Amino acid sequence: MARVDIIAGALLCVFGIVIYFAAPLTVGEYNEVGLTPWSFPSALAAAIAVLSALLCFNGWRNRNRENSTEKAEEEGSRSASTPHIIAAIVVMGLYIIGMPLFGYLLATAATLLVLSVIYGNRRWLGLFIVAAVSPPVLFFFFQEVMIILLPEASLF
Amino acid sequence: MKKFARHLALAALALAAPLAVTAASAADYPAKPVTFVVPWPAGGSTDITGRMTASYMSNHLGQAIAVVNRVGGVGTIATRSVLDAPKDGYTVLVTTVGNHVLQPAVRDVGFLPRDFIPIGQISARTMLVVSGKQQPYSDAKSLVAYAKANPGKATFASPSKVLPWRAVMKFAKAAGIKLKHIPAKGDAKSLPMVLGGHVGMASLGDVSAGVSHIKAGTMNAIGVFSAERHHALPDTPTMKELGFDMVLVPWTGLAVAKGTPPEIIKKLSEALKKTTEDKAFLKFAKNSGTSVNYLDGPAFGKIWDRDWNTYHGK
Amino acid sequence: MDIIFTGFDQIFHLQNLLLMAGGLVIGIVIGAIPGLNVPLAVALALPFTYHMPPLAGLSMLIGIYKGGTHGGSISAILINVPGAPAAAATAIDGYALARQGKAGKALKLSIYASVFGEILSDIALILAAAQLAKIATTFGPAEFFALGLFALTIIGFVSGDSLIKGVIAGCMGLLLATVGMDPLESMPRMHFGFYELTGGLHFIAMIIGLFAISEALIQIENSLRTTASRTVIEISQKGDDNRVTWAEFKMVFPTMLRSAPLGIFIGAIPGIGSSIAAFLAYGMAKNMSKQPEMFGKGALEGVAAAESANNGVCGATFIPLLTLGIPGDVITAIMLGAFMVHGLIPGPTLFTEQGGFVSAFMIGMLITSCMHLFVALIGLRGFIQAIKLKRSLLFPLVIVLCITGTFVAGGGQFPIYVMLGMGILGYLMTKFGFPIPPLLIGFILSPMIEDGLRQALLISDGDLAIFYGRPIAMGFLVMTAALVIWITWKHLRTQR
């Protein structure tokens, strides 16, 4: 975990420093006695910066105490699934963008199909049935029973 | 990896399904359900008014009305979202003085009250100031005397930059006293502080939060900011009676974005007017303690202008 | 005492009883479905109660509240996705048990613990509402600040292997909660030019992202591994793995007996909530356990502590609501609407003017808790069946439900992006070995600590005597300091 700690520690340390200096800039006018609106966020950002620097340092100190076989195995499984995970995130993003364009029903059915494929599902019949049945069920429940309007297609 | 990509493509191909097309125009409005956007949380007084109006107005409008709560940014996020929605009359804002006039008056929120067209006012509320039993003052007179003798010692809790806060500040200025404001997120936060004696007073957005405590004697009423006494608190004087010429009334009403076709506005206004005359609605409102106070669009707009002039730049 | 009996007539109507049962079913199901949650369910059900008699409507809402608070633990145990933030503590040991094939045991234990906590809480409400209400008003800004800091020390118990990572995650949660409006000035801060961020990060969207979406992403790895089973967990066929034995029950009962009163205490103070109660109880159970090393690896006490504490909050939140008119959490704030609509104004006069109604309401709470046991045990089978769905179908459904649920909770597209962002954050945190519960704890406690500190300093004009001059505040601060030193010392000792 040492290498991971160094990366995470360094990134978080930079994040903490940036937020520490950026926090006051986000506040407009204020009239406070004692603590300002940015005191609390800035203090926390500073704490994150210091603690992650410590984490980074600890990781560097322990860099040789690593179980090499375990590491290799872990690396291996991670790199194999990374494209799938990125694909899943992209699909979710497209779903959110696509919902108001294609309408809830179509966007949901498509997302279900694609996600299930990413998860390794190749049983096409079952997949199509789930993708065809579940969006209308959700749509009916929310829009007709609870009267919460779901996005409708604006593109067509 | 290649196989995975092929499967993805296959799944995408399955989506090429045709869709039914629906188009709406001003003439056949409302052709689909209308949405009421409430800028305050579910269960609060604006939410109750909004949902109550929606449920009776849908009969007069001839369409279902969906109510959504969009909370955040002291109500401004919901308000702005209505301007961003299509100006077709299907998105209606349930608006209050706080999000609609006060917020744009104190900071840049990306809209002004007149970016909207008023449909009508539904109700007006009564603001109340209460003080704790432990305090050395129990009414306006003793409060002024105490505050003059001990400047800045008397404290009051309310959210910042909302009408109850503005009202007490105005009162203090008129009485020539100095009160210390302790910001608290809402009535639910300021009430326990008053009960426990941590702050002296609370400025409440609606009498309902204080009525029970005043009747039970666990709190004292300082005064109300309405033009007349509230029926639930017949013994509590108005600020005007106390010699401070100030009437501050939080209102709730409906508005749509500027640019909405006039015939749609007409339909909405008529439906709202009929709703506020609906006996069932009035009975329901009375039960829940809402004082229905209908004003038509132009009159409601004048209230906006009046309040804007009161709060802007001060 | 007479007044309690007048309540029986009013509550014992078939309609009320059916609505309670219906509310429980809705609550458990909504609570168990990732992406949907109790505040949403209560908010959605509220308009229906406007047109019902007050007791009928409230019976249903109580059912939803109680069922939902427990329902969140079902998905927490079965797929490691807490259906409610209060179930996040349950997930730690519940899911570990489920992975050993003992899902049935964990689920049943969570039902027993929940119902036990509820019943104790209802009894406290009925017998000691007036006394417990005093706690609510004794807590001023200084006390909230001190209690908030004290509650932060739970991070030390839920951080897993690396304390420093837990503390960083906790700070991150505290920091994320500051995005939006400055609570005291009502001015925007930490929005970095994004106008939508002035509304803050939506709590519901955050929870769904951090727990459900991140778990869904992690499960992609599992589903790609050829050796892994096609379902998320296997259910053991051994009888003893699917029930709580008498010996086990006797072992966890003291934990339940300690955790439920803790939940009641937290519930009586407005503004803290069931998640903090659950984590506090979890920390306490770990501390007092004979086998603290089992925590995180499937300790029955962990599940029992978290569940009896979070459901112990359910009845007690009505103490400040009914006696003072002060809602203690989001759900009771929504339920306040159900009272107000019928002209019932909670507060001291409610007891004198509407005594019959109040006693009927309280008895209703007790009946709902008893019904809860049976409804939950019957419903259990359904959830066990649902978990037999293939992973590759279950998690796409979970993702779609999360996105739909966040959309339905209101706020348009933006909260969904927040949810997705938090999902990615949660995934990265897990990959880099950062525990997620501290972030949740920090996020919940942040406003309490900041508001408390700043309000207290405003009241005292910057004089720190407001903290050390008050016994409760001082007591919590001393306990906090002692715990911090103890946790750090223990941690440093085990590292060597």
mmCIF file of C-alpha atoms in Angstrom, chain B residues 124-128 207 211 221-243 246-247 249 291:
data_model
loop_
_atom_site.group_PDB
_atom_site.id
_atom_site.type_symbol
_atom_site.label_atom_id
_atom_site.label_comp_id
_atom_site.label_asym_id
_atom_site.label_seq_id
_atom_site.Cartn_x
_atom_site.Cartn_y
_atom_site.Cartn_z
ATOM 1 C CA ALA B 124 -50.016 36.068 3.964
ATOM 2 C CA ARG B 125 -48.400 35.051 7.233
ATOM 3 C CA THR B 126 -47.866 36.680 10.585
ATOM 4 C CA MET B 127 -44.380 37.037 12.018
ATOM 5 C CA LEU B 128 -43.909 36.854 15.747
ATOM 6 C CA VAL B 207 -46.945 32.371 14.583
ATOM 7 C CA VAL B 211 -48.513 29.714 19.699
ATOM 8 C CA ALA B 221 -44.856 37.177 23.144
ATOM 9 C CA ILE B 222 -43.221 40.517 22.343
ATOM 10 C CA GLY B 223 -45.329 41.407 19.329
ATOM 11 C CA VAL B 224 -46.455 40.549 15.810
ATOM 12 C CA PHE B 225 -45.504 42.407 12.628
ATOM 13 C CA SER B 226 -48.857 42.141 10.857
ATOM 14 C CA ALA B 227 -51.379 44.959 10.410
ATOM 15 C CA GLU B 228 -53.864 43.299 12.732
ATOM 16 C CA ARG B 229 -53.637 40.929 15.686
ATOM 17 C CA HIS B 230 -53.538 37.235 14.893
ATOM 18 C CA HIS B 231 -56.668 35.255 15.777
ATOM 19 C CA ALA B 232 -54.675 32.574 17.597
ATOM 20 C CA LEU B 233 -52.965 35.200 19.786
ATOM 21 C CA PRO B 234 -55.612 37.798 20.591
ATOM 22 C CA ASP B 235 -53.562 39.211 23.464
ATOM 23 C CA THR B 236 -50.387 39.837 21.492
ATOM 24 C CA PRO B 237 -50.139 43.427 20.269
ATOM 25 C CA THR B 238 -49.016 44.438 16.791
ATOM 26 C CA MET B 239 -45.936 46.577 16.371
ATOM 27 C CA LYS B 240 -48.177 49.362 15.115
ATOM 28 C CA GLU B 241 -50.160 49.318 18.368
ATOM 29 C CA LEU B 242 -46.877 49.462 20.258
ATOM 30 C CA GLY B 243 -46.013 52.691 18.499
ATOM 31 C CA MET B 246 -44.061 48.947 10.670
ATOM 32 C CA VAL B 247 -46.052 46.248 8.931
ATOM 33 C CA VAL B 249 -45.888 40.577 5.939
ATOM 34 C CA SER B 291 -54.668 32.800 6.228
#
